[in-house]
mmCIF file of C-alpha atoms and ligand atoms in Angstrom:
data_model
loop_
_atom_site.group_PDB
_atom_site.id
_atom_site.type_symbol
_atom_site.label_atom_id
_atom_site.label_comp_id
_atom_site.label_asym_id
_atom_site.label_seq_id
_atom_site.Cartn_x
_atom_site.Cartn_y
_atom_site.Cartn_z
ATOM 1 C CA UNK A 1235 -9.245 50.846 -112.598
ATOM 2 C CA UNK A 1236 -8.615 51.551 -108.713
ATOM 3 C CA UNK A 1237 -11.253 53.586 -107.373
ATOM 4 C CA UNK A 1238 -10.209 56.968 -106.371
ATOM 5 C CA UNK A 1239 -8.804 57.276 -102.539
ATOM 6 C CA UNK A 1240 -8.057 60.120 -101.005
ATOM 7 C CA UNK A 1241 -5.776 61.173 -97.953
ATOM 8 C CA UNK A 1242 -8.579 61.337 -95.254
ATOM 9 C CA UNK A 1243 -7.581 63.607 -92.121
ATOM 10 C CA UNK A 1244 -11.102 63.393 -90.888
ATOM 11 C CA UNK A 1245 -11.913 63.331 -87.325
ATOM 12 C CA UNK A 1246 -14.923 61.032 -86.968
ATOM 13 C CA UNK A 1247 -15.982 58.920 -88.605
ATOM 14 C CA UNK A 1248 -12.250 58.649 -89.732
ATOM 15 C CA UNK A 1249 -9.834 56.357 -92.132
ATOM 16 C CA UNK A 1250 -9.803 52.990 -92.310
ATOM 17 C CA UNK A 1251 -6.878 50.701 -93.423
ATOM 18 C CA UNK A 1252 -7.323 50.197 -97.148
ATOM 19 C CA UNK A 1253 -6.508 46.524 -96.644
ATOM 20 C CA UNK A 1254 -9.590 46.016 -94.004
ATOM 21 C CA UNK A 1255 -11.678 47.828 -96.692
ATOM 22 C CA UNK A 1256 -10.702 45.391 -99.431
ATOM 23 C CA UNK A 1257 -10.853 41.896 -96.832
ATOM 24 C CA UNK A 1258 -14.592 43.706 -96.119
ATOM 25 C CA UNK A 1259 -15.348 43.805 -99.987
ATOM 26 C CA UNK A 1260 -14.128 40.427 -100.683
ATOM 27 C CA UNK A 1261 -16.051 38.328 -98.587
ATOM 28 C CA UNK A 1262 -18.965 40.813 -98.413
ATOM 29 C CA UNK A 1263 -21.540 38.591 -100.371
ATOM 30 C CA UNK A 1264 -20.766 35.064 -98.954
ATOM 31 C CA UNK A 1265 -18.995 35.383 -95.177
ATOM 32 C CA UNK A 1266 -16.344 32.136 -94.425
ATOM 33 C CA UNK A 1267 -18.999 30.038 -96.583
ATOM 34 C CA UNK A 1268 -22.323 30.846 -94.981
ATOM 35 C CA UNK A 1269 -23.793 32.297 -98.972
ATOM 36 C CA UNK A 1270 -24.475 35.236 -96.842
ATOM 37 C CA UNK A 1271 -23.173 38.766 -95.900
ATOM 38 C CA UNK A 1272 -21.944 39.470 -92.028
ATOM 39 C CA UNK A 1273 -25.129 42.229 -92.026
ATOM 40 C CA UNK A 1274 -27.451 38.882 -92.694
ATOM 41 C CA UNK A 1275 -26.511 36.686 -90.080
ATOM 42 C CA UNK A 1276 -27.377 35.498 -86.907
ATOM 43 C CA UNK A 1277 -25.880 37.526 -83.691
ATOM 44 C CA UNK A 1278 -26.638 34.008 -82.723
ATOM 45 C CA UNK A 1279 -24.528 32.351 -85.042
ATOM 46 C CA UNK A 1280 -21.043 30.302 -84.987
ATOM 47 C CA UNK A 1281 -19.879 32.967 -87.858
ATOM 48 C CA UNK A 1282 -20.812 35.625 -85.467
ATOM 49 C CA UNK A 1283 -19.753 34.212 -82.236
ATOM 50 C CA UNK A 1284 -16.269 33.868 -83.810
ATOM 51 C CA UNK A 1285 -15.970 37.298 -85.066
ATOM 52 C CA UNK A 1286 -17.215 39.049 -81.407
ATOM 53 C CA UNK A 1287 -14.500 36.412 -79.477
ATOM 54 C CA UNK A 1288 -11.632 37.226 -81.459
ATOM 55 C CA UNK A 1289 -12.380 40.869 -81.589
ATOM 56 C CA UNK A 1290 -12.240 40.546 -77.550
ATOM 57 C CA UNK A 1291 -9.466 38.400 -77.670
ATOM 58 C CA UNK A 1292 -7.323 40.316 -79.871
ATOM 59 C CA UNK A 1293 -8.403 43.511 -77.307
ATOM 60 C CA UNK A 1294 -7.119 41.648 -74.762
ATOM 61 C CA UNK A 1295 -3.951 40.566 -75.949
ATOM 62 C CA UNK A 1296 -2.833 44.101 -77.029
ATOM 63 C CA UNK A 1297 -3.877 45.328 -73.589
ATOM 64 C CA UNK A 1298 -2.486 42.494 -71.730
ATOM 65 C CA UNK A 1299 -5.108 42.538 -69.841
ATOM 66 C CA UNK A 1300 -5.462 40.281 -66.606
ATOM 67 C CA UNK A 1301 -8.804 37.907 -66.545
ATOM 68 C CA UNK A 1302 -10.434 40.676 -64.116
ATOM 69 C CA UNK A 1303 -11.167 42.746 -67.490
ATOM 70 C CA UNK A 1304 -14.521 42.714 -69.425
ATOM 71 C CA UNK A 1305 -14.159 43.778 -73.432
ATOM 72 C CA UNK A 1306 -17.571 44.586 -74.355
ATOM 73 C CA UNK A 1307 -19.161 46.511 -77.288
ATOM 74 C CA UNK A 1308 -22.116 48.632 -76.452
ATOM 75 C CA UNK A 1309 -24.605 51.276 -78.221
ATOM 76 C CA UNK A 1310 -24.822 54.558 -77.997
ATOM 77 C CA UNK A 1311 -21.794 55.920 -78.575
ATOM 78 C CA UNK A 1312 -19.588 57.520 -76.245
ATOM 79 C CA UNK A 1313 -21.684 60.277 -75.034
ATOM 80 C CA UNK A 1314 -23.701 57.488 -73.694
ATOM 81 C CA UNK A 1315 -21.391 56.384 -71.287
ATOM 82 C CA UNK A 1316 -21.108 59.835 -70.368
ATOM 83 C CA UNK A 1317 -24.298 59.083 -68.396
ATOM 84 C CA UNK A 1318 -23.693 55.189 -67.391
ATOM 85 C CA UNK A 1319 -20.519 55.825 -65.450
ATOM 86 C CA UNK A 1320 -22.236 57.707 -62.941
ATOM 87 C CA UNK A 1321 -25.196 56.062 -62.967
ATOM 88 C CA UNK A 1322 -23.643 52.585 -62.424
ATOM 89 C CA UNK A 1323 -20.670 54.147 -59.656
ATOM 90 C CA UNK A 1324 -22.037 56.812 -58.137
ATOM 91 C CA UNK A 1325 -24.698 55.438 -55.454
ATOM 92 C CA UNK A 1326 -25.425 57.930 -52.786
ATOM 93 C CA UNK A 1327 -23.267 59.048 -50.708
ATOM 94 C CA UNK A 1328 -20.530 58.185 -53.206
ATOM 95 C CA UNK A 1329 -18.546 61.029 -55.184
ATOM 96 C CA UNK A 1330 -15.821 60.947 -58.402
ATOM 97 C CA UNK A 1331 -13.215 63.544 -59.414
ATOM 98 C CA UNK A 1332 -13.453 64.701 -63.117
ATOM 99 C CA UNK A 1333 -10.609 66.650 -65.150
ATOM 100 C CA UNK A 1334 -12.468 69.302 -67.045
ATOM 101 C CA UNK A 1335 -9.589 68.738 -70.494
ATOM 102 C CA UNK A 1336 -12.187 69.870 -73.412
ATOM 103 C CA UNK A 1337 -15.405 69.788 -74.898
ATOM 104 C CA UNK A 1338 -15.574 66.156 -74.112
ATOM 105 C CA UNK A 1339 -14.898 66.326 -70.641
ATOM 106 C CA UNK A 1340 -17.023 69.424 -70.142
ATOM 107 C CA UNK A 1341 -20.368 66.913 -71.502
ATOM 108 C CA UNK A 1342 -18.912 63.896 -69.388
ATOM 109 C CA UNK A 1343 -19.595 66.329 -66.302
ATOM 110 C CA UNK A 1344 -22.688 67.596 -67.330
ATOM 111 C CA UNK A 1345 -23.960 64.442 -67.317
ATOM 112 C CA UNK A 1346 -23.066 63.138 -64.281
ATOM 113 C CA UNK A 1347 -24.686 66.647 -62.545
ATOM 114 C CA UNK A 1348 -27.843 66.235 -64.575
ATOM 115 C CA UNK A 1349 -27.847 62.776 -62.428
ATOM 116 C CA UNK A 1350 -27.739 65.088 -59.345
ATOM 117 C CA UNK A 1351 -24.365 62.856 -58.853
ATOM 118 C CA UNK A 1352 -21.765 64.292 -55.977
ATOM 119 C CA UNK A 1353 -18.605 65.163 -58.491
ATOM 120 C CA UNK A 1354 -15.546 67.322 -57.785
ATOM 121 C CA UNK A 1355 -14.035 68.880 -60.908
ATOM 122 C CA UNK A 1356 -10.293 68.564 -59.879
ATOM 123 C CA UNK A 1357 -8.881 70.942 -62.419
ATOM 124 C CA UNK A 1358 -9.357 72.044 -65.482
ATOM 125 C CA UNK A 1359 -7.947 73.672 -68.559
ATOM 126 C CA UNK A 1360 -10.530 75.824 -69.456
ATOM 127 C CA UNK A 1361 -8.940 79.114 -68.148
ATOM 128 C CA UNK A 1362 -6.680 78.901 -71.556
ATOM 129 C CA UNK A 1363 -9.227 77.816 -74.044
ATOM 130 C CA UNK A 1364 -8.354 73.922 -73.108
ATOM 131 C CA UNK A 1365 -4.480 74.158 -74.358
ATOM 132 C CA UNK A 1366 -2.785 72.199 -72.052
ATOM 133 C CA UNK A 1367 -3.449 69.207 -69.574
ATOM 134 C CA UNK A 1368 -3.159 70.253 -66.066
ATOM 135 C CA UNK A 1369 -0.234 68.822 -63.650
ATOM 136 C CA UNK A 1370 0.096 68.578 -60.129
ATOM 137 C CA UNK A 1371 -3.401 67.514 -59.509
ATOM 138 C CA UNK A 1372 -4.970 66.897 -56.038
ATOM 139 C CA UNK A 1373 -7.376 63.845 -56.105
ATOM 140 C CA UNK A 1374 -9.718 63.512 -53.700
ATOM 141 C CA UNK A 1375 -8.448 60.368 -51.772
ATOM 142 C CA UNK A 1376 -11.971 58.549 -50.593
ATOM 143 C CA UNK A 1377 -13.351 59.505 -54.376
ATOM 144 C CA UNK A 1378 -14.808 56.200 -56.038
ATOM 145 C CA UNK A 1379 -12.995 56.985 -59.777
ATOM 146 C CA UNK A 1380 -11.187 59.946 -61.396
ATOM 147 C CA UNK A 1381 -12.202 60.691 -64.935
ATOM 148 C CA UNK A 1382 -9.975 62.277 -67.254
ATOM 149 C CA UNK A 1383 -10.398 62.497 -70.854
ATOM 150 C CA UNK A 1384 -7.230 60.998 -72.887
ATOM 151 C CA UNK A 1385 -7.028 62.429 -76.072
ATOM 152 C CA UNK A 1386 -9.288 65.744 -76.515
ATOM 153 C CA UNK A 1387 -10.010 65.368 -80.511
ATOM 154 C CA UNK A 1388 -11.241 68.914 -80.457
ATOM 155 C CA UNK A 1389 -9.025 70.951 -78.709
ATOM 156 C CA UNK A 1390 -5.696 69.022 -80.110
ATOM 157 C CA UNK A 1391 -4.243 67.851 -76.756
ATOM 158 C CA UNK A 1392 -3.902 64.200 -75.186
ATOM 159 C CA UNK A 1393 -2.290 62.917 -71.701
ATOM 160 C CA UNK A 1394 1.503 62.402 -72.539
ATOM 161 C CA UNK A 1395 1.536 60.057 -68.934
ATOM 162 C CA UNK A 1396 -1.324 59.200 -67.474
ATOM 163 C CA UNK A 1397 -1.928 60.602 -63.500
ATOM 164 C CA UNK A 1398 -1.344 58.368 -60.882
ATOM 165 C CA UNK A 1399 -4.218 58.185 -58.484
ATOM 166 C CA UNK A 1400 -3.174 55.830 -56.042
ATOM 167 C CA UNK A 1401 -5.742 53.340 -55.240
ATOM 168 C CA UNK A 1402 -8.471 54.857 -56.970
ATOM 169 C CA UNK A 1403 -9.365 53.507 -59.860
ATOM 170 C CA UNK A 1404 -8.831 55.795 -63.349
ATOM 171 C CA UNK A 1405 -11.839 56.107 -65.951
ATOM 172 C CA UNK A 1406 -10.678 57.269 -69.303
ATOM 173 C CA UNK A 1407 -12.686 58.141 -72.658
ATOM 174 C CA UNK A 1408 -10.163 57.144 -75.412
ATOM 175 C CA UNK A 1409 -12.472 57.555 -77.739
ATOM 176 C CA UNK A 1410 -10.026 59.285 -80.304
ATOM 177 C CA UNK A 1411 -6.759 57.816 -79.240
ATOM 178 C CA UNK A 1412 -7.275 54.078 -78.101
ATOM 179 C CA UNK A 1413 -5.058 51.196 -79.680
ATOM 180 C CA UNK A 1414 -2.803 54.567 -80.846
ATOM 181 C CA UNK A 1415 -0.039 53.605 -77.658
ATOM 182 C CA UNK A 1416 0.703 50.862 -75.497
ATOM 183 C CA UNK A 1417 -0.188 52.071 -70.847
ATOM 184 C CA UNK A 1418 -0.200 50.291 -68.618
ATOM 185 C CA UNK A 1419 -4.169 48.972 -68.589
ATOM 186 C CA UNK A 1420 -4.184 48.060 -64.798
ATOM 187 C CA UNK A 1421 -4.585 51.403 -63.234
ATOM 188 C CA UNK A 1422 -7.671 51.541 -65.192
ATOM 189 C CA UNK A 1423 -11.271 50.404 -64.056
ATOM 190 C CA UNK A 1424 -12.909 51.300 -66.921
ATOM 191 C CA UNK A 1425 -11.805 52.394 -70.114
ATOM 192 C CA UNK A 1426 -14.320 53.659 -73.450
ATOM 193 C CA UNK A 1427 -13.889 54.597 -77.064
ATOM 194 C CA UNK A 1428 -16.305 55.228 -79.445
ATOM 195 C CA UNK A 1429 -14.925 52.920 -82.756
ATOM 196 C CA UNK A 1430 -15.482 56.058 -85.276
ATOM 197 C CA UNK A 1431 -11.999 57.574 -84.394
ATOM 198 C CA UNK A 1432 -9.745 54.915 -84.439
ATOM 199 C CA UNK A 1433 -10.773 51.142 -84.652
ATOM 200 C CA UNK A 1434 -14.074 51.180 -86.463
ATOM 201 C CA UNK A 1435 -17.282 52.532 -88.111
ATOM 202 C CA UNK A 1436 -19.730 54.071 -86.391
ATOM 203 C CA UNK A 1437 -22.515 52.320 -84.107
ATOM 204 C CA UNK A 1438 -20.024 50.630 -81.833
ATOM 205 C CA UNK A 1439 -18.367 51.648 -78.006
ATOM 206 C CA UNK A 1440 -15.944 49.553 -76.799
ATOM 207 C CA UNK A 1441 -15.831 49.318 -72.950
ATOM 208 C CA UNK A 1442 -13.428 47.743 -71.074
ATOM 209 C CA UNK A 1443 -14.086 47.206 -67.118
ATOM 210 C CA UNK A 1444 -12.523 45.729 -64.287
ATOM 211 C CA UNK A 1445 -14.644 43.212 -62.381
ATOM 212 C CA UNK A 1446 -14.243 45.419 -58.802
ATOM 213 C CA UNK A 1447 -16.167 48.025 -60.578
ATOM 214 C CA UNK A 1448 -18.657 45.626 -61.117
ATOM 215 C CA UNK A 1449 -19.902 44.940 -57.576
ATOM 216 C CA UNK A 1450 -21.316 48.578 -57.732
ATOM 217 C CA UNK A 1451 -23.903 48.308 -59.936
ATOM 218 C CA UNK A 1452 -27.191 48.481 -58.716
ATOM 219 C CA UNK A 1453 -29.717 46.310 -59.758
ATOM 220 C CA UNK A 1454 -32.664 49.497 -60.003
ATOM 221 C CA UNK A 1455 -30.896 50.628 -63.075
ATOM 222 C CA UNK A 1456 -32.808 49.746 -66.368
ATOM 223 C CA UNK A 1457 -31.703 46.617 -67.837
ATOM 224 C CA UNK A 1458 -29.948 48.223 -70.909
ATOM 225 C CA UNK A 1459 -28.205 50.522 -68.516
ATOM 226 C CA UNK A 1460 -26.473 47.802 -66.306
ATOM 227 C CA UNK A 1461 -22.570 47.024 -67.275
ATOM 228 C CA UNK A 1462 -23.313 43.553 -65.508
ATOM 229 C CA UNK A 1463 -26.537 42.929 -68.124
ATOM 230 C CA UNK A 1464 -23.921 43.093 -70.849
ATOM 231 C CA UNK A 1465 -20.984 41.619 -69.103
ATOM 232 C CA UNK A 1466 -23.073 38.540 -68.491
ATOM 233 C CA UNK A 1467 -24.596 37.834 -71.678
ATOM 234 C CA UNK A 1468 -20.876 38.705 -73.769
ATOM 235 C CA UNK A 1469 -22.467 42.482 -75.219
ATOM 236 C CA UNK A 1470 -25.477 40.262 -76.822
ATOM 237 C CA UNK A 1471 -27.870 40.549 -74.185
ATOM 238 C CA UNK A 1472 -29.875 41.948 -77.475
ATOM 239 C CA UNK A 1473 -28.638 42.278 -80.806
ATOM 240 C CA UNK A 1474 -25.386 43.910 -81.070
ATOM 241 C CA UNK A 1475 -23.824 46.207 -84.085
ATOM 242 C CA UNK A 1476 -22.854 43.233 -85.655
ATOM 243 C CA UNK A 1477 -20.921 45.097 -88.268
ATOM 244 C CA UNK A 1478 -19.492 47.666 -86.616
ATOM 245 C CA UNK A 1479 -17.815 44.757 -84.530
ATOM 246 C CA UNK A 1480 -16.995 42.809 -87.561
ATOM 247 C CA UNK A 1481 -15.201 45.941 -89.107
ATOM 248 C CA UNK A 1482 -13.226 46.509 -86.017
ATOM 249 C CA UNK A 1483 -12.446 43.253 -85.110
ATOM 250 C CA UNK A 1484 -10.536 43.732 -88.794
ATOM 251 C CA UNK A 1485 -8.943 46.649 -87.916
ATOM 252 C CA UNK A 1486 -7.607 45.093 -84.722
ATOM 253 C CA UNK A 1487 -6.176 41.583 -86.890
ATOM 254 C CA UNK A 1488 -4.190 44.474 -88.775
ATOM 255 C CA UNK A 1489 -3.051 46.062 -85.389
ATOM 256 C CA UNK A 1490 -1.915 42.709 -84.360
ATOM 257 C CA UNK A 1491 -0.809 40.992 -87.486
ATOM 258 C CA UNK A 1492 0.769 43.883 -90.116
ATOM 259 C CA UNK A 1493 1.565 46.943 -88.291
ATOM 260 C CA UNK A 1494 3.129 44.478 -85.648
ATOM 261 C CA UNK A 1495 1.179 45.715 -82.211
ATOM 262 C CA UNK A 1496 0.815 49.193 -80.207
ATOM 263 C CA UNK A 1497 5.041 49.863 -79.343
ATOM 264 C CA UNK A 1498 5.309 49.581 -83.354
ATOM 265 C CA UNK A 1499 2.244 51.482 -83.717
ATOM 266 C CA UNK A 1500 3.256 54.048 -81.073
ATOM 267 C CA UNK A 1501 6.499 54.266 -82.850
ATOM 268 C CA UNK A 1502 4.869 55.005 -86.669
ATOM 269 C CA UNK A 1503 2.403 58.165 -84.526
ATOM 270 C CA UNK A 1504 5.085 59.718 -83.537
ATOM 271 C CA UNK A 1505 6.838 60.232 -86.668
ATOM 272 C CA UNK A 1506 3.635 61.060 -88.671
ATOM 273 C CA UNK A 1507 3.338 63.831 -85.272
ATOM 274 C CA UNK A 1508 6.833 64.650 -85.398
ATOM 275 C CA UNK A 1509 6.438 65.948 -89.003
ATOM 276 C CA UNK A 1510 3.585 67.692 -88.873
ATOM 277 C CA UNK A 1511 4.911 69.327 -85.617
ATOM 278 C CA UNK A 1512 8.265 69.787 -87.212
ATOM 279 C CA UNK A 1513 6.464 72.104 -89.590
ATOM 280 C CA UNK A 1514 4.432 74.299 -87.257
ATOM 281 C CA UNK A 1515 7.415 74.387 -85.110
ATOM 282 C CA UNK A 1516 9.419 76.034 -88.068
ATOM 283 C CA UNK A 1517 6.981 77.998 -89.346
ATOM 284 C CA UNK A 1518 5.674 81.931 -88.685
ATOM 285 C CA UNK A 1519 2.407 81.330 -91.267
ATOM 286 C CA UNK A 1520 1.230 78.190 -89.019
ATOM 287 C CA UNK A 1521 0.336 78.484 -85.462
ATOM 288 C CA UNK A 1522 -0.394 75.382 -83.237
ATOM 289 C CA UNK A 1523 -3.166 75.880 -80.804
ATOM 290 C CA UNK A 1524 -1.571 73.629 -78.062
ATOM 291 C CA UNK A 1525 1.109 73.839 -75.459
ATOM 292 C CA UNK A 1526 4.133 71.927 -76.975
ATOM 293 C CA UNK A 1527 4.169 69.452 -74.033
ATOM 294 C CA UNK A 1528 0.394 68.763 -74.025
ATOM 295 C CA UNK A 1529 0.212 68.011 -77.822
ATOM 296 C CA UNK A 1530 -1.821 65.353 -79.525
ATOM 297 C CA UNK A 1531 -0.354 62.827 -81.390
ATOM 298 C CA UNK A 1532 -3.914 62.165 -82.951
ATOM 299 C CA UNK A 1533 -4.943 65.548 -83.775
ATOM 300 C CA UNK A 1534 -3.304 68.399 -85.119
ATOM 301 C CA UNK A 1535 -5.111 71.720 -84.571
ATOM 302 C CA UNK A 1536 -3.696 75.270 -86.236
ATOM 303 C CA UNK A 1537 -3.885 78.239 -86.952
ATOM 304 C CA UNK A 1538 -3.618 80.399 -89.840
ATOM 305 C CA UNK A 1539 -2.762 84.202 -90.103
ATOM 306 C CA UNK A 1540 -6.268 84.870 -90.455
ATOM 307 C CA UNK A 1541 -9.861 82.829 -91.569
ATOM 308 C CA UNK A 1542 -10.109 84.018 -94.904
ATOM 309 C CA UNK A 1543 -6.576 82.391 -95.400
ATOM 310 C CA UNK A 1544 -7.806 79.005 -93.100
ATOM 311 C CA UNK A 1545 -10.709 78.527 -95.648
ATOM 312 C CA UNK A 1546 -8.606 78.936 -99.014
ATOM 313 C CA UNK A 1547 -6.157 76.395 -97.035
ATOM 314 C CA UNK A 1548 -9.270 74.052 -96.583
ATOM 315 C CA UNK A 1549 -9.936 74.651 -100.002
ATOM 316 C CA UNK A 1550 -6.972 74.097 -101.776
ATOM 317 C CA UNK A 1551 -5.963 70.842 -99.741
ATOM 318 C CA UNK A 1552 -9.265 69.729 -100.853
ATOM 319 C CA UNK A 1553 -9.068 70.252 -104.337
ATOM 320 C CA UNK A 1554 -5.368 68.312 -104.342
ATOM 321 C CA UNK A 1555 -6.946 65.175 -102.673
ATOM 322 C CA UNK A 1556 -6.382 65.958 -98.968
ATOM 323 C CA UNK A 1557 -9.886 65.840 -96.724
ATOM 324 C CA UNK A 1558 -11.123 66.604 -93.335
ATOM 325 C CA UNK A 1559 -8.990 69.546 -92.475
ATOM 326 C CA UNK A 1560 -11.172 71.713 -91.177
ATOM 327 C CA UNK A 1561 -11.301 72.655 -87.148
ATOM 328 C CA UNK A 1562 -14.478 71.868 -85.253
ATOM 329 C CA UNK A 1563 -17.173 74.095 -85.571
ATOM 330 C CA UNK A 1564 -16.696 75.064 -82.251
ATOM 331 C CA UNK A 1565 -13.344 75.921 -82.139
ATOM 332 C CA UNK A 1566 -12.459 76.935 -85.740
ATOM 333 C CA UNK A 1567 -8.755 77.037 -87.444
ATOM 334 C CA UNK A 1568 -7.656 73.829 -88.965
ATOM 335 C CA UNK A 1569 -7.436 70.394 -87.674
ATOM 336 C CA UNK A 1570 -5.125 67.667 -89.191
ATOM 337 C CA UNK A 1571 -6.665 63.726 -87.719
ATOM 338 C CA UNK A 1572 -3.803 61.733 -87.789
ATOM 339 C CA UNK A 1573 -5.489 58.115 -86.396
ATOM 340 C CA UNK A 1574 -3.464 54.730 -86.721
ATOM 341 C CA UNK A 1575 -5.369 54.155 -90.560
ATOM 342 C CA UNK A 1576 -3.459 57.097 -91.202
ATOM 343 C CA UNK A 1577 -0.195 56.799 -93.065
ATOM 344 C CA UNK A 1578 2.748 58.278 -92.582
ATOM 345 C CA UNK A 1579 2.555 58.521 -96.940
ATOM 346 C CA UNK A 1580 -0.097 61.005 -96.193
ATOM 347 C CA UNK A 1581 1.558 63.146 -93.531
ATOM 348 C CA UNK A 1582 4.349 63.451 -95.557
ATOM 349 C CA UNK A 1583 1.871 64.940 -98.556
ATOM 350 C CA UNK A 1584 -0.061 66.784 -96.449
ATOM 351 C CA UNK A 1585 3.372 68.936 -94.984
ATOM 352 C CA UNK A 1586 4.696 69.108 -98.353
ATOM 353 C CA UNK A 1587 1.400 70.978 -99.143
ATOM 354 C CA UNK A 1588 1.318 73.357 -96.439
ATOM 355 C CA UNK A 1589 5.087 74.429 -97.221
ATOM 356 C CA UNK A 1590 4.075 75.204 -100.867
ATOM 357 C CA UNK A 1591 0.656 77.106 -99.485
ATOM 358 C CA UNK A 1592 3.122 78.914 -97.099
ATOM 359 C CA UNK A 1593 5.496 79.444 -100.159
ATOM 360 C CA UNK A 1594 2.718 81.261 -101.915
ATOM 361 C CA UNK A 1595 0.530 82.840 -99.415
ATOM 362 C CA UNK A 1596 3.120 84.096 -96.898
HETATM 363 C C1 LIG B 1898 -16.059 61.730 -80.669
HETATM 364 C C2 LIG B 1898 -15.846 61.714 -79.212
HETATM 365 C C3 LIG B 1898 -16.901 61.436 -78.314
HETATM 366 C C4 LIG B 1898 -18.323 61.216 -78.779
HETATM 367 O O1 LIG B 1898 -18.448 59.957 -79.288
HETATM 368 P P1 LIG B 1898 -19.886 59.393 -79.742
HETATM 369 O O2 LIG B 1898 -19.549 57.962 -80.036
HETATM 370 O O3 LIG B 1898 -20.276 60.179 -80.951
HETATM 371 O O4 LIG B 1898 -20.822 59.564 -78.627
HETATM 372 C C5 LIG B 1898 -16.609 61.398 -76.973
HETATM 373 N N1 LIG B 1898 -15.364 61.593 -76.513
HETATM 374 C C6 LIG B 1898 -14.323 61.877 -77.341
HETATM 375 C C7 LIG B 1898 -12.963 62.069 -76.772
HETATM 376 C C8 LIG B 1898 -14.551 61.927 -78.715
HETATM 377 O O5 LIG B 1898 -13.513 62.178 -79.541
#
């Protein structure tokens, strides 16, 4: 018997291709012929070395990024480079811009004040509850990067083009929508993701950084804390989440090798967005919480006519199979993830259910 799978619209930690689940199980208890698991080997091994070079190599290659970039895979999540990108760019006298897009963005520039670092917050979104990503921005022109916030997994909205800042250099957290689109990678001098959204388990950041960045770090930093420490040493200066790397250097072979790369991934969001859009769009009982332009492909956030009707809606989806459809505690309402593991399969069952719950609760 097939074990029970359900569709998973969970934000993080999110799905995972079926198939990389399965290639995991398989060669769980001997790895390519060592007798032992990937969790019981050597960082220091050949099996290892393998799986942490092809997981950069396969980064690179649906990037296309130029030999100036560094693919590494750090601890700490996320929130932790909240704190290193200042710390490593910010040396006195230096200042960044920040655009405040979400919850996200809001803790990326506490952070960097909590450093007592020089920051400008360019513009923000806050004045409407975080709905829309703010145009017509004025960057500050001597600022050393501009950190914006790609996708905001909370608040449901994500950067349909990314800003042109001239000649200085864009930071982006992509946490919850990286590998979901093909940009172009070299206006970017640093780009991070937590894997939990859409390329891996928990335990793992990816950073990618452009060697010009690099010259700024200072050597009084804390070892740990220094990109260069792990650009040097390949992300094993100490032991590294060896299968949190493992798992998403899986997910990436599928990127590459069945869905067919990021325009055919691209291509496969935007219909699983268009439906689910499609929906609210037609609909008086569902309300979507973002401006139509400033929508996420990744996730979906609406509302119903009222909470007591948002939990029975939780409820019900749950008890036909759907999961993770709750909004963030923070924000209430309800929140469809729609990462690249995905399918379109489950969109489709997921709309079909909310026009029978509109059907009978309208
Ligand atoms: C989830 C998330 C984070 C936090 O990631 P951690 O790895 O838990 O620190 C940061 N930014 C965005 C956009 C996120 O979606």
């Amino acid at each position: 018997m097939s074990p029970k799978r359900i569709y998973n619209f969970n934000a993080g930690p999110a799905a995972l291709p079926l198939s990389v689940l399965e290639e995991i199980q398989k060669e769980f208890l001997d790895f390519k012929g060592s007798g032992m698991s990937i969790t019981e080997i050597s960082h220091r091994s050949k099996w290892f070395d393998e799986v942490i070079n092809e997981a950069v190599a396969r980064t690179k290659r649906l990037f296309k990024l130029d030999d100036r970039y560094s693919v590494l895979f750090l601890q700490g999540g996320a929130s932790m480079q909240f704190a290193m990108i200042p710390m490593n760019f910010l040396a006195e006298g230096r200042t960044a811009d920040y655009v405040n897009t979400g919850t996200w963005s809001t803790k990326a520039i506490k952070e960097a004040k909590i450093l007592g670092k020089k920051i400008t917050v360019v513009a923000s979104s806050e004045d409407r509850n975080f709905a829309y990503i703010p145009k017509n921005i004025n960057y500050t022109a001597e600022a050393t990067y501009v950190h914006i916030t790609s996708n905001n997994t909370i608040k449901g909205t994500q950067w349909a083009q990314f800003p042109d800042t001239g000649n200085v250099p864009l930071i982006a957290d992509m946490s919850s929508d990286i590998f979901s689109r093909p940009f172009d990678a070299s206006r970017f001098g640093l780009i991070y993701a937590g894997a939990q959204k859409n390329m891996g388990p928990a335990g793992v950041c990816m950073v990618i950084i452009r060697d010009d960045l690099l010259k700024m770090v200072p050597d009084t930093l804390p070892t740990m804390l220094r990109y260069t420490t792990h650009t040097e040493k390949n992300s094993m200066f100490n032991t590294p989440p060896c299968f949190s790397i493992y798992t998403a250097q899986l997910v990436l072979k599928w990127l590459e090798e069945t869905v067919g790369g990021l325009d055919k991934m691209a291509q496969i969001n935007q219909q699983k967005a268009d439906l689910i859009y499609g929906l609210l769009d037609s609909s008086t009982f569902y309300n979507g919480t973002a401006d139509v332009d400033s929508r996420s492909r990744m996730n979906v956030t609406f509302r119903l006519p009222s909470e007591d009707l948002e939990k029975k809606f939780v409820a019900e989806a749950a008890s036909n199979d759907m999961g993770g459809l709750k909004g963030h505690r923070s924000v209430g309402g309800c929140r469809a993830s729609i990462y690249n593991a995905t399918s379109l399969e489950a969109v489709a069952a997921l709309v079909a259910f909310m026009k029978t719950f509109e059907r009978n609760n309208a």
